[in-house]
Coordinates of C-alpha atoms in Angstrom, one line a residue:
Chain A
M52 CA -54.7 -47.7 10.7
T53 CA -58.2 -47.1 9.1
K54 CA -57.9 -47.1 5.4
N55 CA -61.5 -46.3 4.5
F56 CA -63.0 -42.8 4.9
D57 CA -66.1 -41.1 3.7
V58 CA -64.1 -38.1 2.5
A59 CA -60.5 -37.5 1.5
V60 CA -59.3 -34.0 1.2
I61 CA -56.1 -33.1 -0.6
G62 CA -54.4 -29.9 0.5
A63 CA -54.5 -27.9 3.8
G64 CA -55.0 -24.4 2.5
P65 CA -58.1 -22.4 3.3
A66 CA -60.3 -24.5 0.9
G67 CA -59.1 -27.9 2.2
L68 CA -59.3 -26.9 5.8
A69 CA -62.8 -25.6 5.5
A70 CA -63.9 -28.6 3.4
A71 CA -62.6 -31.0 6.0
T72 CA -64.0 -29.1 9.0
E73 CA -67.4 -28.8 7.4
A74 CA -67.6 -32.5 6.3
A75 CA -66.4 -33.7 9.7
S76 CA -69.0 -31.5 11.4
H77 CA -71.8 -33.6 9.8
G78 CA -70.4 -36.8 11.2
L79 CA -68.5 -37.9 8.1
S80 CA -65.1 -39.6 8.6
V81 CA -62.5 -37.4 6.9
V82 CA -58.9 -37.8 6.1
L83 CA -56.8 -34.9 4.9
F84 CA -53.4 -35.2 3.1
D85 CA -51.0 -32.3 2.8
E86 CA -47.5 -32.1 1.6
Q87 CA -46.4 -29.3 4.0
P88 CA -45.4 -29.8 7.6
A89 CA -48.2 -27.7 9.0
P90 CA -51.7 -26.5 7.9
G91 CA -52.3 -23.2 6.1
G92 CA -51.4 -23.8 2.5
Q93 CA -49.2 -21.2 0.9
I94 CA -51.4 -18.3 1.8
Y95 CA -51.5 -19.0 5.5
R96 CA -48.1 -20.8 5.5
N97 CA -46.7 -21.4 9.0
I98 CA -49.7 -19.5 10.5
E99 CA -49.4 -21.6 13.7
G100 CA -45.7 -21.1 14.1
V101 CA -45.0 -17.6 12.8
D102 CA -43.1 -15.2 15.0
R103 CA -46.0 -12.8 15.5
R104 CA -44.1 -10.3 17.6
R105 CA -41.6 -9.7 14.8
L106 CA -43.6 -10.6 11.7
G107 CA -47.2 -10.0 12.6
K108 CA -47.2 -6.3 11.5
I109 CA -45.2 -7.0 8.3
L110 CA -47.4 -9.9 7.1
D111 CA -50.7 -8.0 8.0
E112 CA -54.2 -8.8 9.2
D113 CA -55.3 -10.7 6.1
Y114 CA -52.6 -13.3 6.8
L115 CA -53.3 -13.5 10.5
K116 CA -57.0 -14.3 9.6
G117 CA -55.7 -17.8 8.8
A118 CA -55.4 -18.6 12.5
D119 CA -59.1 -19.0 12.9
I120 CA -59.5 -21.5 10.1
T121 CA -56.6 -23.7 11.2
K122 CA -57.9 -23.6 14.8
A123 CA -61.4 -24.8 13.7
F124 CA -59.7 -27.5 11.6
R125 CA -57.5 -28.7 14.5
A126 CA -60.7 -29.0 16.7
S127 CA -62.4 -31.1 14.0
S128 CA -62.3 -34.9 14.0
T129 CA -60.3 -34.9 10.7
N130 CA -57.5 -37.5 10.4
Y131 CA -54.7 -35.2 9.3
H132 CA -51.5 -36.3 7.6
S133 CA -48.9 -33.6 7.1
G134 CA -45.9 -34.3 5.0
A135 CA -47.9 -36.6 2.9
T136 CA -47.7 -36.5 -0.9
V137 CA -50.6 -37.9 -2.9
W138 CA -49.2 -39.4 -6.1
R139 CA -52.2 -41.1 -7.6
V140 CA -56.0 -40.8 -7.3
D141 CA -58.3 -43.2 -9.0
T142 CA -61.9 -42.4 -10.0
D143 CA -63.1 -45.0 -7.6
G144 CA -61.8 -42.9 -4.7
S145 CA -58.6 -44.8 -3.9
L146 CA -55.6 -42.6 -3.2
A147 CA -52.0 -43.6 -3.3
W148 CA -49.8 -41.4 -1.1
T149 CA -46.4 -41.5 0.6
N150 CA -45.1 -40.1 3.8
G151 CA -41.6 -40.1 2.3
T152 CA -40.8 -43.6 3.6
A153 CA -43.5 -46.0 2.5
A154 CA -46.3 -45.7 0.0
Q155 CA -49.8 -46.4 1.2
I156 CA -53.4 -46.6 -0.2
T157 CA -56.4 -45.0 1.4
N158 CA -60.0 -45.3 0.1
A159 CA -62.7 -42.6 0.2
K160 CA -66.2 -42.3 -1.1
R161 CA -65.6 -38.7 -2.1
V162 CA -62.4 -36.9 -2.9
I163 CA -62.1 -33.1 -2.5
S164 CA -59.0 -31.8 -4.3
A165 CA -57.9 -28.5 -2.7
T166 CA -54.4 -28.2 -4.2
G167 CA -54.8 -24.5 -4.8
A168 CA -52.6 -22.5 -7.1
L169 CA -49.0 -22.1 -8.1
E170 CA -47.2 -19.0 -9.3
R171 CA -47.3 -18.8 -13.0
P172 CA -43.9 -19.7 -14.3
V173 CA -42.2 -16.6 -15.8
P174 CA -39.8 -17.7 -18.5
V175 CA -37.5 -14.7 -19.2
P176 CA -33.9 -15.0 -20.4
G177 CA -31.8 -16.0 -17.4
W178 CA -34.6 -17.1 -15.1
T179 CA -32.7 -20.2 -14.2
L180 CA -29.8 -18.2 -12.7
P181 CA -29.4 -18.6 -8.9
G182 CA -30.8 -15.4 -7.4
V183 CA -33.9 -15.4 -9.6
M184 CA -37.0 -16.8 -8.0
G185 CA -40.8 -16.3 -7.7
A186 CA -42.0 -13.4 -5.6
G187 CA -44.2 -15.9 -3.8
A188 CA -41.1 -17.9 -2.9
A189 CA -39.6 -14.9 -1.2
Q190 CA -42.8 -14.5 0.8
I191 CA -42.7 -18.1 1.8
L192 CA -39.2 -17.6 3.3
L193 CA -40.5 -14.6 5.2
K194 CA -43.4 -16.5 6.6
T195 CA -41.7 -19.7 7.5
A196 CA -38.1 -18.6 8.3
G197 CA -38.2 -14.9 8.9
M198 CA -35.7 -14.4 6.1
V199 CA -35.5 -11.7 3.4
P200 CA -33.3 -11.3 0.3
D201 CA -29.8 -10.1 1.2
G202 CA -28.7 -7.3 -1.2
P203 CA -30.4 -5.2 -3.9
T204 CA -33.6 -6.8 -5.0
V205 CA -35.7 -6.2 -8.1
I206 CA -39.3 -7.2 -8.3
A207 CA -40.8 -7.6 -11.7
G208 CA -44.1 -8.5 -13.3
N209 CA -47.7 -7.8 -12.3
G210 CA -50.6 -8.8 -10.0
P211 CA -51.7 -8.1 -6.5
L212 CA -49.1 -10.3 -4.9
L213 CA -46.3 -8.3 -6.5
Y214 CA -47.3 -5.2 -4.6
L215 CA -48.0 -7.1 -1.4
V216 CA -44.6 -8.8 -1.5
A217 CA -42.8 -5.5 -2.4
N218 CA -44.4 -3.8 0.6
Q219 CA -43.7 -6.7 3.0
L220 CA -40.1 -7.1 2.0
F221 CA -39.5 -3.3 2.2
S222 CA -41.0 -3.2 5.7
A223 CA -38.8 -6.2 6.6
G224 CA -35.7 -4.2 5.6
T225 CA -35.0 -5.5 2.1
E226 CA -33.2 -3.1 -0.2
I227 CA -35.7 -2.8 -3.1
A228 CA -33.7 -1.6 -6.1
A229 CA -36.8 -1.3 -8.3
I230 CA -40.3 -2.5 -8.9
L231 CA -40.7 -3.2 -12.6
E232 CA -44.4 -3.3 -13.5
T233 CA -45.3 -4.9 -16.8
T234 CA -48.7 -3.2 -16.5
R235 CA -49.1 -0.4 -19.0
F236 CA -51.3 2.7 -18.8
R237 CA -53.6 1.3 -21.5
D238 CA -54.2 -1.9 -19.5
Y239 CA -56.1 0.3 -17.1
F240 CA -58.4 1.5 -19.9
G241 CA -58.9 -2.1 -21.0
A242 CA -59.9 -3.2 -17.6
A243 CA -61.9 -0.1 -16.7
R244 CA -65.2 -1.6 -17.8
Y245 CA -65.0 -4.2 -15.1
A246 CA -64.5 -1.6 -12.4
F247 CA -68.1 -1.3 -11.5
G248 CA -68.6 -5.0 -10.8
A249 CA -65.5 -5.0 -8.7
L250 CA -67.0 -2.4 -6.3
K251 CA -68.9 -5.3 -4.7
A252 CA -65.6 -6.5 -3.2
N253 CA -64.4 -3.0 -2.4
E254 CA -62.0 -4.2 0.3
Y255 CA -59.7 -5.6 -2.4
L256 CA -59.7 -2.4 -4.4
S257 CA -58.9 -0.3 -1.4
K258 CA -56.2 -2.6 -0.2
G259 CA -54.7 -2.7 -3.7
N260 CA -54.7 1.0 -4.0
R261 CA -53.2 1.4 -0.5
M262 CA -50.4 -1.0 -1.4
M263 CA -49.5 0.8 -4.6
Q264 CA -49.6 4.3 -2.9
E265 CA -47.5 3.0 -0.1
L266 CA -44.7 2.0 -2.5
K267 CA -44.6 5.4 -4.0
R268 CA -44.8 7.0 -0.5
K269 CA -41.8 5.0 0.5
G270 CA -39.9 6.6 -2.4
L271 CA -39.3 3.3 -4.2
R272 CA -38.5 3.2 -7.9
V273 CA -41.6 2.0 -9.6
Q274 CA -41.3 1.6 -13.4
S275 CA -44.5 1.0 -15.3
G276 CA -44.8 -0.5 -18.8
T277 CA -41.6 -2.5 -18.5
T278 CA -40.8 -5.1 -21.2
N279 CA -38.0 -7.5 -22.0
V280 CA -37.0 -8.1 -18.4
R281 CA -33.9 -10.4 -18.4
A282 CA -31.5 -11.7 -15.8
D283 CA -27.8 -11.7 -16.5
G284 CA -24.7 -12.8 -14.6
N285 CA -21.9 -15.3 -14.4
E286 CA -23.4 -18.4 -12.7
K287 CA -25.6 -16.2 -10.6
L288 CA -27.7 -13.1 -11.0
E289 CA -25.7 -9.9 -11.2
T290 CA -27.7 -7.6 -13.5
V291 CA -31.4 -7.1 -14.4
R292 CA -31.9 -5.6 -17.8
F293 CA -35.2 -4.2 -19.1
T294 CA -36.8 -1.9 -21.6
A295 CA -39.1 1.0 -20.7
N296 CA -40.2 4.0 -22.8
Q297 CA -38.1 2.6 -25.7
E298 CA -34.9 2.8 -23.6
E299 CA -32.7 0.1 -22.3
Y300 CA -31.9 0.1 -18.6
E301 CA -29.9 -2.1 -16.3
I302 CA -29.8 -2.5 -12.5
E303 CA -27.3 -4.3 -10.4
A304 CA -29.1 -6.8 -8.2
S305 CA -28.5 -10.0 -6.3
T306 CA -32.1 -11.1 -6.2
L307 CA -34.8 -10.9 -8.9
L308 CA -38.3 -11.8 -7.9
L309 CA -40.6 -12.6 -10.8
H310 CA -44.4 -12.7 -10.6
Q311 CA -47.2 -12.7 -13.1
G312 CA -50.1 -14.0 -11.1
V313 CA -51.0 -17.5 -10.0
V314 CA -52.7 -20.3 -11.9
P315 CA -54.6 -23.4 -10.8
N316 CA -52.7 -26.5 -9.9
V317 CA -54.3 -29.0 -12.2
Q318 CA -52.1 -32.1 -11.6
I319 CA -54.7 -34.2 -9.8
T320 CA -57.8 -33.1 -11.8
R321 CA -55.9 -33.8 -15.0
Q322 CA -54.6 -37.1 -13.8
M323 CA -58.1 -38.2 -12.9
G324 CA -59.4 -37.2 -16.3
A325 CA -61.8 -34.4 -15.3
T326 CA -62.9 -32.1 -18.0
H327 CA -61.0 -28.8 -18.1
E328 CA -61.7 -25.5 -19.8
W329 CA -59.5 -22.7 -21.0
Y330 CA -59.9 -19.4 -19.2
E331 CA -58.9 -16.8 -21.7
P332 CA -58.3 -13.6 -19.7
Q333 CA -55.7 -15.3 -17.5
R334 CA -54.7 -17.9 -20.1
Y335 CA -54.9 -20.9 -17.8
W336 CA -56.8 -24.2 -17.6
R337 CA -59.3 -25.0 -14.9
P338 CA -61.5 -28.0 -14.2
V339 CA -65.1 -27.5 -15.1
T340 CA -67.0 -27.3 -11.8
D341 CA -70.5 -26.6 -10.5
E342 CA -71.4 -24.3 -7.5
W343 CA -70.4 -27.2 -5.2
G344 CA -67.1 -27.8 -6.9
A345 CA -68.3 -31.1 -8.4
T346 CA -66.4 -32.1 -11.6
S347 CA -67.1 -34.3 -14.5
V348 CA -65.6 -37.2 -12.4
E349 CA -68.4 -38.6 -10.2
T350 CA -66.3 -39.0 -7.1
L351 CA -64.3 -35.7 -7.4
A352 CA -64.9 -32.2 -6.2
V353 CA -62.5 -29.3 -6.4
A354 CA -62.5 -26.5 -3.9
G355 CA -60.5 -23.2 -3.9
D356 CA -58.0 -21.8 -6.4
G357 CA -57.5 -25.2 -8.0
A358 CA -60.9 -24.6 -9.8
G359 CA -60.0 -21.0 -10.9
I360 CA -58.3 -18.1 -9.1
F361 CA -60.6 -16.3 -6.6
G362 CA -58.4 -15.9 -3.6
A363 CA -58.2 -17.2 0.0
E364 CA -61.5 -16.1 1.4
A365 CA -63.5 -17.3 -1.6
A366 CA -61.5 -20.6 -1.3
A367 CA -62.7 -21.0 2.3
A368 CA -66.3 -20.5 1.2
A369 CA -65.8 -23.0 -1.7
G370 CA -64.3 -25.5 0.7
Q371 CA -67.3 -25.3 3.0
L372 CA -69.7 -25.7 0.0
A373 CA -67.8 -28.8 -1.1
G374 CA -68.0 -30.2 2.5
L375 CA -71.7 -29.5 2.6
D376 CA -72.3 -31.2 -0.7
A377 CA -70.3 -34.2 0.5
A378 CA -72.5 -34.4 3.6
H379 CA -75.6 -34.3 1.3
R380 CA -74.3 -36.9 -1.2
L381 CA -73.3 -39.3 1.6
G382 CA -76.7 -39.1 3.2
K383 CA -75.9 -36.9 6.3
I384 CA -78.1 -33.9 5.3
D385 CA -81.0 -33.6 2.9
E386 CA -81.0 -31.3 -0.1
L387 CA -83.0 -28.5 1.6
D388 CA -80.7 -28.5 4.6
R389 CA -77.6 -28.2 2.3
D390 CA -79.1 -25.4 0.2
V391 CA -80.2 -23.4 3.2
K392 CA -76.7 -23.7 4.8
A393 CA -75.1 -22.9 1.4
G394 CA -77.0 -19.7 0.8
P395 CA -74.8 -17.2 2.7
L396 CA -71.7 -19.0 1.5
L397 CA -72.7 -18.7 -2.2
R398 CA -73.6 -15.1 -1.7
E399 CA -70.3 -14.3 -0.1
R400 CA -68.3 -16.2 -2.8
N401 CA -70.1 -14.4 -5.6
R402 CA -69.5 -11.0 -3.9
L403 CA -65.7 -11.8 -3.6
A404 CA -65.6 -13.1 -7.2
G405 CA -66.9 -9.7 -8.3
V406 CA -63.4 -8.2 -8.2
R407 CA -61.8 -10.9 -10.5
P408 CA -62.8 -9.7 -13.9
L409 CA -61.1 -6.4 -13.2
L410 CA -57.9 -8.0 -11.8
D411 CA -57.9 -10.7 -14.5
H412 CA -58.0 -8.1 -17.3
L413 CA -55.7 -5.6 -15.6
F414 CA -53.0 -8.0 -14.8
Q415 CA -52.7 -10.2 -17.8
P416 CA -49.6 -12.3 -18.5
T417 CA -47.4 -10.5 -21.0
D418 CA -46.6 -11.7 -24.5
D419 CA -42.9 -12.0 -23.9
I420 CA -43.5 -14.7 -21.2
L421 CA -46.4 -16.4 -22.9
R422 CA -44.3 -16.9 -26.1
P423 CA -40.7 -16.4 -25.1
A424 CA -37.8 -15.5 -27.4
D425 CA -36.0 -18.5 -28.9
E426 CA -33.1 -18.4 -26.5
T427 CA -35.3 -18.6 -23.4
L428 CA -35.3 -21.9 -21.5
V429 CA -39.0 -23.1 -21.2
C430 CA -38.5 -26.5 -19.7
R431 CA -36.1 -26.0 -16.8
C432 CA -35.7 -29.7 -16.0
E433 CA -34.8 -31.0 -19.4
E434 CA -33.3 -27.7 -20.6
V435 CA -35.5 -27.1 -23.7
T436 CA -35.7 -23.6 -25.1
A437 CA -38.6 -21.9 -26.9
G438 CA -36.4 -22.1 -30.1
D439 CA -36.1 -25.9 -29.7
I440 CA -39.9 -26.2 -29.4
R441 CA -40.4 -24.1 -32.5
E442 CA -38.0 -26.3 -34.4
C443 CA -39.9 -29.4 -33.4
V444 CA -43.1 -27.8 -34.6
A445 CA -41.5 -27.1 -37.9
E446 CA -40.5 -30.8 -38.1
G447 CA -44.1 -31.8 -37.4
A448 CA -44.7 -31.9 -33.7
T449 CA -48.4 -30.9 -33.3
G450 CA -48.9 -30.8 -29.5
P451 CA -47.3 -31.0 -26.1
N452 CA -47.5 -34.8 -25.9
Q453 CA -45.6 -35.3 -29.2
L454 CA -43.1 -32.8 -28.1
K455 CA -42.1 -35.1 -25.2
A456 CA -40.9 -37.7 -27.7
Y457 CA -38.9 -35.1 -29.6
T458 CA -37.3 -33.3 -26.6
R459 CA -38.3 -34.9 -23.2
C460 CA -39.8 -31.4 -22.6
G461 CA -42.1 -31.8 -19.6
M462 CA -40.7 -35.2 -18.6
G463 CA -38.3 -34.1 -15.9
P464 CA -39.0 -34.2 -12.2
C465 CA -41.5 -31.2 -12.1
Q466 CA -43.6 -33.1 -14.7
G467 CA -44.6 -30.1 -16.7
R468 CA -45.6 -27.9 -13.8
M469 CA -43.1 -25.2 -14.9
C470 CA -43.4 -25.5 -18.7
G471 CA -46.9 -26.9 -19.5
L472 CA -48.6 -23.6 -20.1
T473 CA -45.7 -22.1 -22.0
V474 CA -45.3 -25.1 -24.3
A475 CA -48.9 -25.0 -25.3
E476 CA -48.7 -21.2 -26.0
V477 CA -45.5 -21.6 -28.1
I478 CA -46.9 -24.5 -30.1
A479 CA -50.3 -22.7 -30.6
D480 CA -48.5 -19.6 -31.8
A481 CA -46.2 -21.5 -34.2
R482 CA -49.1 -23.4 -35.6
D483 CA -51.4 -20.4 -35.7
K484 CA -54.1 -22.3 -33.7
P485 CA -55.9 -21.4 -30.5
V486 CA -54.3 -22.8 -27.3
E487 CA -57.5 -24.7 -26.5
E488 CA -57.0 -26.8 -29.6
I489 CA -53.4 -27.5 -28.7
G490 CA -54.3 -28.8 -25.2
Y491 CA -52.0 -29.8 -22.3
Y492 CA -49.8 -32.7 -21.3
R493 CA -51.5 -36.0 -20.6
L494 CA -50.7 -36.4 -16.9
R495 CA -50.1 -39.9 -15.6
P496 CA -49.4 -41.2 -12.1
P497 CA -47.2 -41.0 -10.2
I498 CA -47.9 -37.2 -10.3
K499 CA -45.0 -36.6 -8.0
P500 CA -41.8 -38.6 -8.2
I501 CA -41.5 -41.5 -5.7
T502 CA -38.7 -43.9 -5.1
L503 CA -38.8 -47.6 -5.8
G504 CA -37.9 -47.9 -2.1
E505 CA -41.1 -46.2 -1.1
L506 CA -43.1 -48.4 -3.4
A507 CA -41.4 -51.5 -2.2
A508 CA -42.2 -50.6 1.4
M509 CA -45.9 -50.4 0.6
E510 CA -47.8 -52.4 3.2
D511 CA -50.1 -54.2 0.8
A512 CA -47.6 -54.5 -2.0
V513 CA -48.6 -57.2 -4.5
D514 CA -45.9 -59.9 -5.0
Chain B
M148 CA -28.8 -14.9 -0.8
F149 CA -31.1 -14.5 2.2
R150 CA -30.6 -13.2 5.7
R151 CA -32.5 -13.7 8.9
I152 CA -34.5 -10.8 10.4
T153 CA -35.7 -13.0 13.3
E154 CA -33.2 -14.7 15.7
P155 CA -33.6 -18.4 15.7
D156 CA -35.3 -18.8 19.1
A157 CA -34.5 -21.3 21.8
E158 CA -35.1 -24.2 19.6
T159 CA -32.2 -24.8 17.2
V160 CA -30.7 -27.8 15.5
I161 CA -27.3 -28.5 14.1
I162 CA -27.0 -29.6 10.5
R163 CA -24.1 -29.8 8.1
F164 CA -24.2 -28.3 4.6
E165 CA -21.2 -29.4 2.4
G166 CA -19.2 -30.0 5.6
E167 CA -20.0 -26.6 7.2
R168 CA -21.6 -26.8 10.6
L169 CA -24.8 -24.7 10.8
K170 CA -26.9 -23.9 13.8
V171 CA -30.4 -23.2 12.4
A172 CA -33.9 -22.7 13.6
A173 CA -35.8 -25.9 14.3
H174 CA -39.0 -26.2 12.1
E175 CA -37.5 -24.5 9.1
T176 CA -36.9 -26.2 5.8
V177 CA -33.5 -27.4 4.6
A178 CA -33.9 -25.0 1.7
A179 CA -34.3 -22.0 4.0
A180 CA -31.4 -23.1 6.2
V181 CA -29.1 -23.4 3.2
L182 CA -30.2 -20.2 1.5
A183 CA -29.3 -18.3 4.7
T184 CA -25.6 -19.3 4.1
N185 CA -25.4 -17.7 0.7
P186 CA -24.7 -21.0 -1.0
E187 CA -24.3 -19.6 -4.5
F188 CA -26.1 -22.7 -5.9
T189 CA -27.7 -25.9 -4.5
R190 CA -27.5 -28.3 -7.4
T191 CA -26.1 -28.8 -10.9
T192 CA -28.4 -30.0 -13.7
P193 CA -28.2 -33.5 -15.1
I194 CA -28.3 -32.2 -18.7
S195 CA -25.7 -29.3 -19.0
G196 CA -24.3 -29.2 -15.5
E197 CA -25.6 -25.6 -15.0
K198 CA -25.8 -24.3 -11.5
R199 CA -29.2 -23.8 -10.0
A200 CA -30.9 -22.7 -6.8
P201 CA -34.4 -23.0 -5.4
Y202 CA -37.1 -21.1 -7.4
C203 CA -40.6 -21.8 -6.0
L204 CA -40.0 -23.0 -2.4
M205 CA -43.4 -24.8 -2.5
G206 CA -42.6 -28.2 -4.0
T207 CA -43.4 -27.3 -7.6
C208 CA -40.3 -26.6 -9.5
F209 CA -37.8 -29.3 -8.2
E210 CA -34.9 -26.8 -8.5
C211 CA -34.0 -27.4 -4.8
L212 CA -33.1 -31.1 -5.2
M213 CA -30.3 -31.9 -2.8
E214 CA -28.7 -34.9 -1.2
I215 CA -30.0 -35.2 2.3
D216 CA -28.7 -37.8 4.7
G217 CA -27.3 -39.8 1.8
E218 CA -30.5 -39.8 -0.1
P219 CA -30.2 -38.1 -3.5
N220 CA -32.8 -35.9 -5.2
R221 CA -34.7 -34.8 -2.1
Q222 CA -36.8 -31.6 -2.3
A223 CA -35.0 -29.4 0.2
C224 CA -37.9 -27.0 0.3
M225 CA -40.3 -29.8 1.5
M226 CA -38.1 -31.2 4.3
I227 CA -37.7 -29.9 7.8
V228 CA -34.2 -29.8 9.3
T229 CA -33.4 -32.3 12.0
D230 CA -30.4 -32.6 14.4
G231 CA -27.4 -34.2 12.7
M232 CA -28.8 -33.9 9.2
V233 CA -26.1 -34.0 6.5
V234 CA -27.0 -31.9 3.4
K235 CA -25.0 -31.8 0.1
R236 CA -25.6 -30.3 -3.3
Q237 CA -27.1 -32.6 -5.8
T238 CA -24.6 -33.0 -8.6
G239 CA -26.2 -33.9 -11.9
K240 CA -28.1 -37.2 -12.0
R241 CA -28.3 -39.5 -9.0
E242 CA -25.9 -42.4 -9.0
M243 CA -27.5 -45.9 -9.1
P244 CA -26.6 -47.8 -6.0
E245 CA -24.2 -50.7 -6.6

């Protein structure tokens, strides 16, 4: 098998697919690695295999749009590896990956990381109970397996996906016991000054408004200004408790879907040592990129939500831009050609980005999940609570990396994906410092667990 | 925990989950196939032994770790079912092979 390519793309969501298709169209040799069994990423998950007759209407036209981008990708000359986990990327463009059996090394002149976003972890008391999961997780089961939660379901949090999933699950026959919005009336005032800019991408606003009206029309219980959501039960979820209008409520439920937006997946950009910046409105880290997605690492570009959350359509434009820039850098097109082709893409991406300041200020993560109560588990793998972290700070732990030595927090199999943001917030709060100053885990390869067997089976293993 | 709203079409495979024979749709993940049986939980943690079930279903959280075809600590949400697959809950840490 060829081990040398012009471009290696990581991730087969809209950004990765568009990047690979664009780069390949200029005669570059392109390889794409993706962990999932089929292209589409999470947003267009299972787009090629979905039961359109039964699910097409429920999942809506925005999802079905994903078919075009996967089709173009399939028609490109990209060398596509599904079910492939990249576990190390070096700044010289060498990528270590595994297909689950044997580790392998592939070299590329340019790497385009398109690993997208993950749902922001929502640490509330009881969030480890079976029956509690991400709203995005339930949507994945709908897309890939045509399954919906069985029994009364509560959906809690904020953000566009919350309303989308609520509508989809209801249409698919789920018993929605309540939708608990953490959004308060005053958040709308706070975000109002961004409304004018958002009009540029009016389709998002009208879709959002339609989704929220639809929930009310369906007669579902929608509770605004909810705080202190907690999951209770004996070894599985039985009751969801929350506060609203200074009163305590409880609802019997077998499923609780939590959602407070999505955040960039920074594992690869961090492991490669790219410079990151803190994005205050949504309280997440993102790699610093230029209009082409180029990072502080010479060989690395980032396309799509991995560089900051702008949504699927902006991600596809960003992927194309990164592909164009790769074609230019590797001598296939000159600068003028690149810029002319990029013009409409940049304009479209900027237009779509117009809605973000409004959404990012309206749907901010809430204080109770940013800095959870002492009893709440923050690190699900190593079972470290917010109280444990505060104790360590009192004993002298200054940042996330020291905390590992005290508690193993962030050292379990998820490698900090579920606790990294919360840990930094809790430490920053306890030390009365800005999160930016506290920083993030130092991420080292392998960035996903691999077995010794996979390493030993490596073709070019050194004796 | 979850129920199907689409019938598994012509293509199905047979797997075993904790000894129970399941006829499930080909192309779906192990996690999906197991969640449709109301499994209560899919692993116990190595630290406290607490019961857990899948949380993210996209390969991020590692809550869906299960023993699949004798191999411990596999991410059930990232693996597609195959005929004859034997799936068990992951109980605490993996054992070191003798």
